[in-house]
Coordinates of C-alpha atoms and ligand atoms in Angstrom, one line a residue:
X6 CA 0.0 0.0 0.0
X7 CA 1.1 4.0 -0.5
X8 CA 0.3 5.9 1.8
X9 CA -1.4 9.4 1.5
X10 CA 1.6 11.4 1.8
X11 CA 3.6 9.6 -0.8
X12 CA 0.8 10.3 -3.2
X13 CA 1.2 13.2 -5.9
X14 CA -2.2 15.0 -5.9
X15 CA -2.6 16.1 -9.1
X16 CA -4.2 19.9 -9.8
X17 CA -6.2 20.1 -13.0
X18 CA -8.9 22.7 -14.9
X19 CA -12.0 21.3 -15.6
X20 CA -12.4 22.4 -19.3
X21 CA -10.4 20.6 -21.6
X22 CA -9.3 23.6 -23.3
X23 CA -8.1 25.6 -20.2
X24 CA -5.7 22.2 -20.0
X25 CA -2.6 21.4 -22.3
X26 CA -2.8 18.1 -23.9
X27 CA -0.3 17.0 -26.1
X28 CA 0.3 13.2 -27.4
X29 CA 2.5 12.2 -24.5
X30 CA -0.1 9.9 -22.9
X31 CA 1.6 8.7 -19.6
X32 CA -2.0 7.0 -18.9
X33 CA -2.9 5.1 -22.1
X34 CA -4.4 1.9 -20.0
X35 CA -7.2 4.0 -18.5
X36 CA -7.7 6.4 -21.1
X37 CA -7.7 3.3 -24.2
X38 CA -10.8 1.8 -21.2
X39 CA -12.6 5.3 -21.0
X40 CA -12.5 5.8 -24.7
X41 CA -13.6 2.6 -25.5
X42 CA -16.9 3.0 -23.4
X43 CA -17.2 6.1 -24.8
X44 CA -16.9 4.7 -28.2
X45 CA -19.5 1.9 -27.1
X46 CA -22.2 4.6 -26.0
X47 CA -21.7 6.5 -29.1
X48 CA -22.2 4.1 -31.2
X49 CA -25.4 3.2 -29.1
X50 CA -26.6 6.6 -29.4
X51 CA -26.1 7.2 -26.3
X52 CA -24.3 10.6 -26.9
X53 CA -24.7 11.7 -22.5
X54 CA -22.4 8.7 -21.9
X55 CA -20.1 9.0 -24.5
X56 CA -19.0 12.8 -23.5
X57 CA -19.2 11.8 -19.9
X58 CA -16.7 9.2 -20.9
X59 CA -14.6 11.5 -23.0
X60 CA -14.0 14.2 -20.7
X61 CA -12.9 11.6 -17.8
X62 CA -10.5 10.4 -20.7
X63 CA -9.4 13.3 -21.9
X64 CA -8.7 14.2 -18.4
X65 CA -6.8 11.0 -17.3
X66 CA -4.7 12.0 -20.6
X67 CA -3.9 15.4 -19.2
X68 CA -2.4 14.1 -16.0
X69 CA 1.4 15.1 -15.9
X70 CA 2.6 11.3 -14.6
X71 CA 1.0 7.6 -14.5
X72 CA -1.9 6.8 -12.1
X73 CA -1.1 4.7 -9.2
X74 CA -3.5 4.7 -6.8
X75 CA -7.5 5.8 -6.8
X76 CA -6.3 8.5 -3.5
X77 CA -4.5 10.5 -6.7
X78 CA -7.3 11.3 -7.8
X79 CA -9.6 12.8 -5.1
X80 CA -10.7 16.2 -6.2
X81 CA -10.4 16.1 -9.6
X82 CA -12.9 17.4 -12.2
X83 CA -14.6 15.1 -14.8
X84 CA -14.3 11.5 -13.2
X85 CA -18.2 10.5 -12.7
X86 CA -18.9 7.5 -10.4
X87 CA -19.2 4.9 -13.7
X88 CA -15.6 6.3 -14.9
X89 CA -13.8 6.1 -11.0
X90 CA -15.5 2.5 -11.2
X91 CA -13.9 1.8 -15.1
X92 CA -10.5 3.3 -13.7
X93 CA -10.7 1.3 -10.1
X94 CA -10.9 -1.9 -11.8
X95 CA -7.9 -1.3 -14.1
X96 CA -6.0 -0.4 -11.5
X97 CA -6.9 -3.1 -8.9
X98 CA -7.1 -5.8 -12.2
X99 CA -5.4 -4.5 -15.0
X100 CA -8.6 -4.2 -16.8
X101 CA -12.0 -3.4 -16.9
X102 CA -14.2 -6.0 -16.6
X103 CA -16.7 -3.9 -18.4
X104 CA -14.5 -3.2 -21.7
X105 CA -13.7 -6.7 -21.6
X106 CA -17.4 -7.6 -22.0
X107 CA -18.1 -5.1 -24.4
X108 CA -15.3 -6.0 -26.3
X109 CA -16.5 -9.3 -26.6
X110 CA -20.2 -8.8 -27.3
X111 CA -21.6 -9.8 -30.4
X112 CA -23.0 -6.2 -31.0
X113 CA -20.3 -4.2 -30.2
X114 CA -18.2 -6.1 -32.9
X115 CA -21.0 -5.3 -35.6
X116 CA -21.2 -2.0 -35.2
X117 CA -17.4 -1.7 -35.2
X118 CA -17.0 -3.8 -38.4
X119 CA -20.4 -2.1 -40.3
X120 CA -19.9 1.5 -38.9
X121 CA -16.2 0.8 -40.4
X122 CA -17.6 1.7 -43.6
X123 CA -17.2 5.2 -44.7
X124 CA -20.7 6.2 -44.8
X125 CA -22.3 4.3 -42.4
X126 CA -23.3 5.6 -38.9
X127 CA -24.5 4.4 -35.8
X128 CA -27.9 4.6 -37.1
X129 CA -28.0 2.8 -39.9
X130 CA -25.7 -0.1 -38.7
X131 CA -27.9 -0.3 -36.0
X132 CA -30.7 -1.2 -38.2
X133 CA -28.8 -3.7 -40.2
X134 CA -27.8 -5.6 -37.1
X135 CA -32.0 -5.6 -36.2
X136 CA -31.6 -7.6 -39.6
X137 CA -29.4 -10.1 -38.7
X138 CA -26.0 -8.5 -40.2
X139 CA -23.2 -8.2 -38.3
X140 CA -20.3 -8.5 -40.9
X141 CA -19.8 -7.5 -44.6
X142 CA -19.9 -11.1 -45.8
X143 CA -23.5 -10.6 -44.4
X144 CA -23.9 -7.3 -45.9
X145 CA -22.6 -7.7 -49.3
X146 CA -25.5 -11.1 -49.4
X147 CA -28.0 -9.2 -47.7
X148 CA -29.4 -7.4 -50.7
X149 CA -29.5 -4.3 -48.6
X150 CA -29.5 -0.9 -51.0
X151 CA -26.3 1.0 -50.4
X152 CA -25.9 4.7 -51.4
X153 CA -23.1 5.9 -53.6
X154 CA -20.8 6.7 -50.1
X155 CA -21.2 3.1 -48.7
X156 CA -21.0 1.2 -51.9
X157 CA -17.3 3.3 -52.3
X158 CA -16.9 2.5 -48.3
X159 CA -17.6 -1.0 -49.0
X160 CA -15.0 -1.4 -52.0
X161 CA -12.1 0.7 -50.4
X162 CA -13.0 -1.1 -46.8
X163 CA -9.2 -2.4 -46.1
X164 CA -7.8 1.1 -47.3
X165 CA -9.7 3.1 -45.1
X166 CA -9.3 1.2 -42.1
X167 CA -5.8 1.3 -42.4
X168 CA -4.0 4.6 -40.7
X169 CA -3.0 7.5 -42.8
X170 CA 0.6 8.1 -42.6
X171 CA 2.5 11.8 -42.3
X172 CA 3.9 10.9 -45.2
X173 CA 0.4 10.0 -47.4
X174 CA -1.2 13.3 -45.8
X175 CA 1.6 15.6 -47.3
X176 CA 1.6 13.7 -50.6
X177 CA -1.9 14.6 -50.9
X178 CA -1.2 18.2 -49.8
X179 CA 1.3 18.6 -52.9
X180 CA -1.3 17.5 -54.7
X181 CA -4.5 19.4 -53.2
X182 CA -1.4 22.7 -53.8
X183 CA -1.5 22.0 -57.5
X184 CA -4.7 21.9 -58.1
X185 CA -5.5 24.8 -56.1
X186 CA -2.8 26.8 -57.6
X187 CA -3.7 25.8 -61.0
X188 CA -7.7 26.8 -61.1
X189 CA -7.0 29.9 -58.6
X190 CA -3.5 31.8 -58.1
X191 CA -2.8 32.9 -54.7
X192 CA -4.9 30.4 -53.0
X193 CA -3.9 29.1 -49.7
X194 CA -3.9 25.7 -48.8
X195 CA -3.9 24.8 -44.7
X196 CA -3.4 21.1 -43.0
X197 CA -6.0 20.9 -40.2
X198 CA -7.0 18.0 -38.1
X199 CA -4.9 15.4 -36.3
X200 CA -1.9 16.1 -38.5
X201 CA -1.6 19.8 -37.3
X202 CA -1.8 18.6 -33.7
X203 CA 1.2 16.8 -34.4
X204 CA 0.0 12.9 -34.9
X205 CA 1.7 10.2 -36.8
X206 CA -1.3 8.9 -38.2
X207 CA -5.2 9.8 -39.2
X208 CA -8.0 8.4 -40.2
X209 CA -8.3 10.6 -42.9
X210 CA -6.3 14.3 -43.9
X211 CA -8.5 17.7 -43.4
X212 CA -7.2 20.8 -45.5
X213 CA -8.8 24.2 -45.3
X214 CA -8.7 26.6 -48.3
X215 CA -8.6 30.0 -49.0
X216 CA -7.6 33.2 -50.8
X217 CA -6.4 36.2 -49.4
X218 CA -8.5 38.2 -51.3
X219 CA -12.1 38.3 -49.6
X220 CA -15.0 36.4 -52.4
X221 CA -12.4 34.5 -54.5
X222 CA -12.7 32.0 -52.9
X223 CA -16.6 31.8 -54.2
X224 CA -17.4 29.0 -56.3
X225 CA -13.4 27.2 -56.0
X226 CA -14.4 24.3 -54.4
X227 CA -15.8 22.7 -57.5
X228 CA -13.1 23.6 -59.6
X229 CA -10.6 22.1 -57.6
X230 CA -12.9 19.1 -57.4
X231 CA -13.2 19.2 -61.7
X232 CA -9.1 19.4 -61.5
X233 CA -8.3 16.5 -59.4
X234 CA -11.5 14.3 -60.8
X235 CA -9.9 15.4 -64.2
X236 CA -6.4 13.9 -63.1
X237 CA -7.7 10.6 -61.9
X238 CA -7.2 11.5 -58.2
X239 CA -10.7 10.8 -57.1
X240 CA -12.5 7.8 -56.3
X241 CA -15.6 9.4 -54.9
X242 CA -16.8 12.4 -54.0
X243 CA -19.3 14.7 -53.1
X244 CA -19.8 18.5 -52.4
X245 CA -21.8 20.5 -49.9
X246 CA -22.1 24.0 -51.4
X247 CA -21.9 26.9 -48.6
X248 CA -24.9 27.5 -46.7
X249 CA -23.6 30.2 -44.5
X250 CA -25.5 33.6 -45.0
X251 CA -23.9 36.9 -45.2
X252 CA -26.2 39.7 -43.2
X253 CA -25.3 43.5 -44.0
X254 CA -23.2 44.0 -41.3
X255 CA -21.4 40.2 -41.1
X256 CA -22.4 36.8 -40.8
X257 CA -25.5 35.1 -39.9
X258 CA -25.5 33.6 -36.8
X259 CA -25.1 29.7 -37.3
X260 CA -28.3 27.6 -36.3
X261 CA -26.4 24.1 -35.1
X262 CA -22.4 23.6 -34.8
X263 CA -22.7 22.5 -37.9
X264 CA -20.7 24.4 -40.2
X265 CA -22.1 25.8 -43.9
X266 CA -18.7 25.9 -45.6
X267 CA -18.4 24.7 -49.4
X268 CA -17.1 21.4 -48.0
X269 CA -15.8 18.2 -49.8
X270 CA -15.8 14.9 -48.5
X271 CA -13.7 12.5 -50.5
X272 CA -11.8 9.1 -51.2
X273 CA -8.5 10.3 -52.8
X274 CA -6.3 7.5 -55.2
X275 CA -2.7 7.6 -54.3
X276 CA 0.1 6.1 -55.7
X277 CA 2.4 4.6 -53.6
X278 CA 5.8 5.7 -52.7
X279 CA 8.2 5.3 -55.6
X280 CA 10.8 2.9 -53.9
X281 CA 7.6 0.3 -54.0
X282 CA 6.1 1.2 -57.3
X283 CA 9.6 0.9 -59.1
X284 CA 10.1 -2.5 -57.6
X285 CA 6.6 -3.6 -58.6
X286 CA 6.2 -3.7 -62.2
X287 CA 2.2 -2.2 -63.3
X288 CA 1.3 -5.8 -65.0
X289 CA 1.4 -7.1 -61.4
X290 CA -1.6 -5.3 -60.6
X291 CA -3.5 -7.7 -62.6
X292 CA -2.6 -10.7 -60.2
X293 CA -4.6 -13.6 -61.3
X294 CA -6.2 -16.6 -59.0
X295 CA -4.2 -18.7 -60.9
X296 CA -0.8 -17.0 -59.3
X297 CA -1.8 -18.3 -55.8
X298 CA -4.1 -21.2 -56.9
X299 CA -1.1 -23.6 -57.9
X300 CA -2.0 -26.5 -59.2
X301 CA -0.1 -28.5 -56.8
X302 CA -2.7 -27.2 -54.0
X303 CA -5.4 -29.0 -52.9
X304 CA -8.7 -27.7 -52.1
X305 CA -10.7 -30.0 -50.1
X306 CA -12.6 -27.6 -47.5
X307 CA -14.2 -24.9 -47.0
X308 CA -11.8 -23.1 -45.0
X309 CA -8.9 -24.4 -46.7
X310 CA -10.2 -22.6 -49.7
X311 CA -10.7 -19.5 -47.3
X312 CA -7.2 -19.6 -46.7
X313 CA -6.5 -19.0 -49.6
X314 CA -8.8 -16.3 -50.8
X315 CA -7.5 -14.4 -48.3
X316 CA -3.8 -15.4 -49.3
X317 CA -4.8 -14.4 -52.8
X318 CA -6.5 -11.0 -51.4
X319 CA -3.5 -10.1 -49.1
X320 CA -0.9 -10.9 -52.6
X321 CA -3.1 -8.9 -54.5
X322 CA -3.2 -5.9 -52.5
X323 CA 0.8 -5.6 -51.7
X324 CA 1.6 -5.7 -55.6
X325 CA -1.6 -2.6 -55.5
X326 CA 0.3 0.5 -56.3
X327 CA -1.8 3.1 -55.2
X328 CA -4.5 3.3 -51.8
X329 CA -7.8 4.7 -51.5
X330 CA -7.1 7.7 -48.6
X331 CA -10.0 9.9 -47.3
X332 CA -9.5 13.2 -47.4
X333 CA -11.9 16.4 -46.1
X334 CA -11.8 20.0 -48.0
X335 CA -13.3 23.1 -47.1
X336 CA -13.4 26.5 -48.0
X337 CA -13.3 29.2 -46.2
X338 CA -13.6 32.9 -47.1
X339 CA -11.0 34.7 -45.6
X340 CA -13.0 36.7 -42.8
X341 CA -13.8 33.3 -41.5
X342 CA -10.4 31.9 -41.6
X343 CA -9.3 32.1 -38.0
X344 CA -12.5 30.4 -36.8
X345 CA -12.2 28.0 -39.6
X346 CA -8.9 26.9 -38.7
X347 CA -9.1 26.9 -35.4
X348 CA -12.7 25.1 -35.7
X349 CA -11.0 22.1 -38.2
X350 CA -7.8 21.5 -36.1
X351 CA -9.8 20.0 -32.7
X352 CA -9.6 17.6 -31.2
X353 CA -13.7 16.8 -31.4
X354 CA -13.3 17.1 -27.6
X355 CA -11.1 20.2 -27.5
X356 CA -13.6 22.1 -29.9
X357 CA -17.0 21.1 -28.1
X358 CA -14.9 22.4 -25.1
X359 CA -14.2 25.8 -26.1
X360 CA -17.9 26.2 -27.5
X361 CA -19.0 24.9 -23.8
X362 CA -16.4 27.5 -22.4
X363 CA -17.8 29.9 -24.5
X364 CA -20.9 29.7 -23.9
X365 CA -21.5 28.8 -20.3
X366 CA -18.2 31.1 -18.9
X367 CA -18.4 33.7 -21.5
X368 CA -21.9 34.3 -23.1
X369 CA -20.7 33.8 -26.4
X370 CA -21.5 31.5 -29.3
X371 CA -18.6 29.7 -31.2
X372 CA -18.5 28.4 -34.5
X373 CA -16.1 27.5 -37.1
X374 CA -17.2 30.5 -38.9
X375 CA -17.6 33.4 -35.9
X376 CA -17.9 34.4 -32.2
X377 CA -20.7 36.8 -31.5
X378 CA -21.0 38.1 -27.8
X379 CA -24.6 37.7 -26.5
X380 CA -23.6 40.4 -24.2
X381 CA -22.4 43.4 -26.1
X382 CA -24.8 41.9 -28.8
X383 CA -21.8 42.1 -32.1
X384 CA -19.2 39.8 -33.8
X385 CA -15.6 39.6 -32.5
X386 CA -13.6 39.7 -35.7
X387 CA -9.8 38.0 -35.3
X388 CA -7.4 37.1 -37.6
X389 CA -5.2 34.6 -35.5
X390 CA -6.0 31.6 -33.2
X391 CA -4.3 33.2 -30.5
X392 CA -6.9 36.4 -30.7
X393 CA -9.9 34.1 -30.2
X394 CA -8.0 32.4 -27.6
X395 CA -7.8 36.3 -26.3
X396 CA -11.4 37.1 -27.0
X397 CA -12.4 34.2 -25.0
X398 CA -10.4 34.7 -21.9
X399 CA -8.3 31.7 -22.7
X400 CA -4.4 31.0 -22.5
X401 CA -3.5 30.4 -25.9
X402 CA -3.0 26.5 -26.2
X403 CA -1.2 25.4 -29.8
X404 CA -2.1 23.0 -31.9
X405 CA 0.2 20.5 -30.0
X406 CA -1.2 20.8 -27.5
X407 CA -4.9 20.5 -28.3
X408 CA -5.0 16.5 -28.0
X409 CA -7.8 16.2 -25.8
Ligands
8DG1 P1 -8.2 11.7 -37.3 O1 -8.8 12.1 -38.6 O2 -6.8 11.6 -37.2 O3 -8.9 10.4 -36.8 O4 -8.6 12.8 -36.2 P2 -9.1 14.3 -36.4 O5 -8.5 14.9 -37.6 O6 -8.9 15.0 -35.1 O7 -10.6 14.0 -36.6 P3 -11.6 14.4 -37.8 O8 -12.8 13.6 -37.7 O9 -10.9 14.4 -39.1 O10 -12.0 15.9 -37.5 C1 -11.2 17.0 -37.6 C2 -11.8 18.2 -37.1 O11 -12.9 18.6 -37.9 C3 -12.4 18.0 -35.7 O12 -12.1 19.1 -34.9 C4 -13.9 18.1 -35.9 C5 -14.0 18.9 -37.2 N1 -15.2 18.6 -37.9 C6 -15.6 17.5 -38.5 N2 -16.8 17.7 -39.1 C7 -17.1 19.0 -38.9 C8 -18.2 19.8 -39.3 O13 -19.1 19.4 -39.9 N3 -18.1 21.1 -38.8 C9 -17.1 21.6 -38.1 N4 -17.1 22.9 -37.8 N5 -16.1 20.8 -37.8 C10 -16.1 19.6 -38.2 O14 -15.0 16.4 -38.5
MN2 MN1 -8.8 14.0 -39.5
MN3 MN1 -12.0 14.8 -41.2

């Protein structure tokens, strides 16, 4: 046992985005329990629970050292009795019993696997497991009528799932640059999302245009869309045109969080790096059966031939020599840009934060696009992240440090 005076009592602000955050998790066996409920009710639709459950993680993974003992944590913000329960049993068994059932249960695993597809949500997999289908063997039999997103989530389904490197998100930004550049001079092109908070790896790569010249932007995001569809870069998309309306004297006032930028979600083709590419000739792509079916083999069962499938399936894809990557555009006019960036960077947790912060400590209203102050009843233009952070009362906390 420790005892109370050899504890470190740890001090800690109960917003997320009065707190720095950066990748340095020094708690990762609570905080991968916490999110994983949190994943569990969101999935469930149980969107309460899954906050409740991201702020206690978000908060474990503020903590400046590793957990020890349930005394540390006496008077800190953010830990409900369900998450003290989730972290107790970690500590006292190395897991939580809860996660452990959850990660076993039949449900959990199909809504994983269906909501896995890009274009599938909670909601809909939710239905489809009411139906009996819980995989995509299931799915792809069930004769189930799949919109252009999920039949492109469906065929790319081993690309997406598979992390987004550093090195595949700058690629693309060369690229996004080009096409940008080519159908409007001057434009500005910004990385947002995980990447500018300094990750390793995404599940997809957000970029924020713009031009520094207020109303050119108007009208760019299909071009660039014609360019790179043009160029073979896209495998799907589809455009949201900008819904945001301009008053006299500045922008409406936003109904939802939901922004009303020109916005472009999209499954980019990229070619691999060149060291593979050179090394696999292009007529490789066209791997036959026949390559991993040798005659020699014998195919007596079921799984046997399985086995093989998926042998064939995992040759074919290493000689592939390009992925499908997701990527996000938007465009933002220049007034906007500050609020844009700051809005597309997050994390999810860090943004609903500030907007909480704003609203409950300030009396203001955040958006990706503006912050009005209910109080002196105007707009509060800024040009910089570090003047909203002003505007709001905030210590300014960069992007590193934003991994809530
Ligand atoms: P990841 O892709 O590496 O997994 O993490 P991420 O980059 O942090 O997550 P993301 O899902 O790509 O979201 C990036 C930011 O974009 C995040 O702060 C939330 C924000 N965002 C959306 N959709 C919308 C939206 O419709 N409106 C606004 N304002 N922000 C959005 O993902
Ligand atoms: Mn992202
Ligand atoms: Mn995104």
């Amino acid at each position: 046992q420790i005892s109370e005076a050899e504890v470190a009592l740890f001090s800690v602000s109960s917003y997320a985005c009065q707190r720095r955050t950066t990748l340095d998790n020094h708690n990762s066996n609570l905080t991968d329990a916490l999110s994983l409920l949190a994943e569990n009710a969101e999935l469930n639709n149980e969107d309460g629970r899954g906050v409740a459950f991201r702020r206690a993680a978000a908060l474990m993974k503020a903590l400046p050292t590793q957990v020890i003992s349930m005394s540390q944590l006496r008077g800190l913000p953010c830990l409900g009795e369900h998450s003290l329960r989730v972290i107790k049993d970690v500590l006292e068994n190395g897991v939580s019993s809860e996660v452990e059932s959850t990660k076993q249960s039949k449900r959990y695993k199909a809504l994983k696997i269906l909501t896995g597809i890009f274009g599938v949500g909670a909601k809909t997999a939710d239905r489809w497991i009411r139906e009996g289908i819980y995989n995509l063997e299931q799915l792809r039999h069930s004769g189930q009528t799949l919109n252009r997103a999920q039949k492109s989530g469906l065929e790319h389904y081993d690309d997406l799932n598979e992390p987004v490197t550093k090195a595949e998100a700058d690629a693309i930004g060369e690229i996004v640059q080009k096409a940008v550049d080519s159908v409007l001079t001057g434009s500005q092109v910004a990385l947002t999302g995980g990447f500018r908070r300094g990750k390793l790896t995404g599940h997809d790569v957000d970029f924020l245009i713009t031009h520094p010249e207020e109303g050119k932007e108007v009208g760019l995001m299909p071009k660039v869309v014609a360019w790179l569809e043009s160029r073979g870069f896209l495998l799907y998309q589809k455009t949201t045109r900008n819904s945001y309306l301009e008053s006299k004297d500045g922008p409406a006032r936003p109904a939802s969080n939901m922004d009303r930028f020109e916005r472009c979600f999209s499954i980019f083709k990229l070619t691999k790096g060149k060291e593979q590419e050179s090394t696999q000739p292009e007529e490789q792509n066209d791997l036959k059966t026949k390559d991993v079916l040798r005659p020699h083999m014998q195919v007596d069962t079921d799984q046997q031939l399985c086995e093989l499938s998926k042998n064939y399936q995992m040759e074919a894809a290493s000689h592939k020599i390009w992925r499908a990557v997701r990527v996000d555009l938007v465009v933002s006019p220049i007034s906007q840009f500050a609020f844009a960036v700051l809005g597309w960077t997050g994390s999810k947790l860090f943004e609903r934060e500030l907007r909480r912060w704003a609203g409950h400590e300030k009396n203001m209203s955040l958006s990706s696009h503006a912050l009005f102050d209910n109080t002196q009843n105007k707009y509060l233009r800024a040009t910089s992240e570090e003047e909203i952070f002003a505007y709001l009362g905030l210590e300014y906390i960069p992007p590193s440090e934003r991994n809530a």
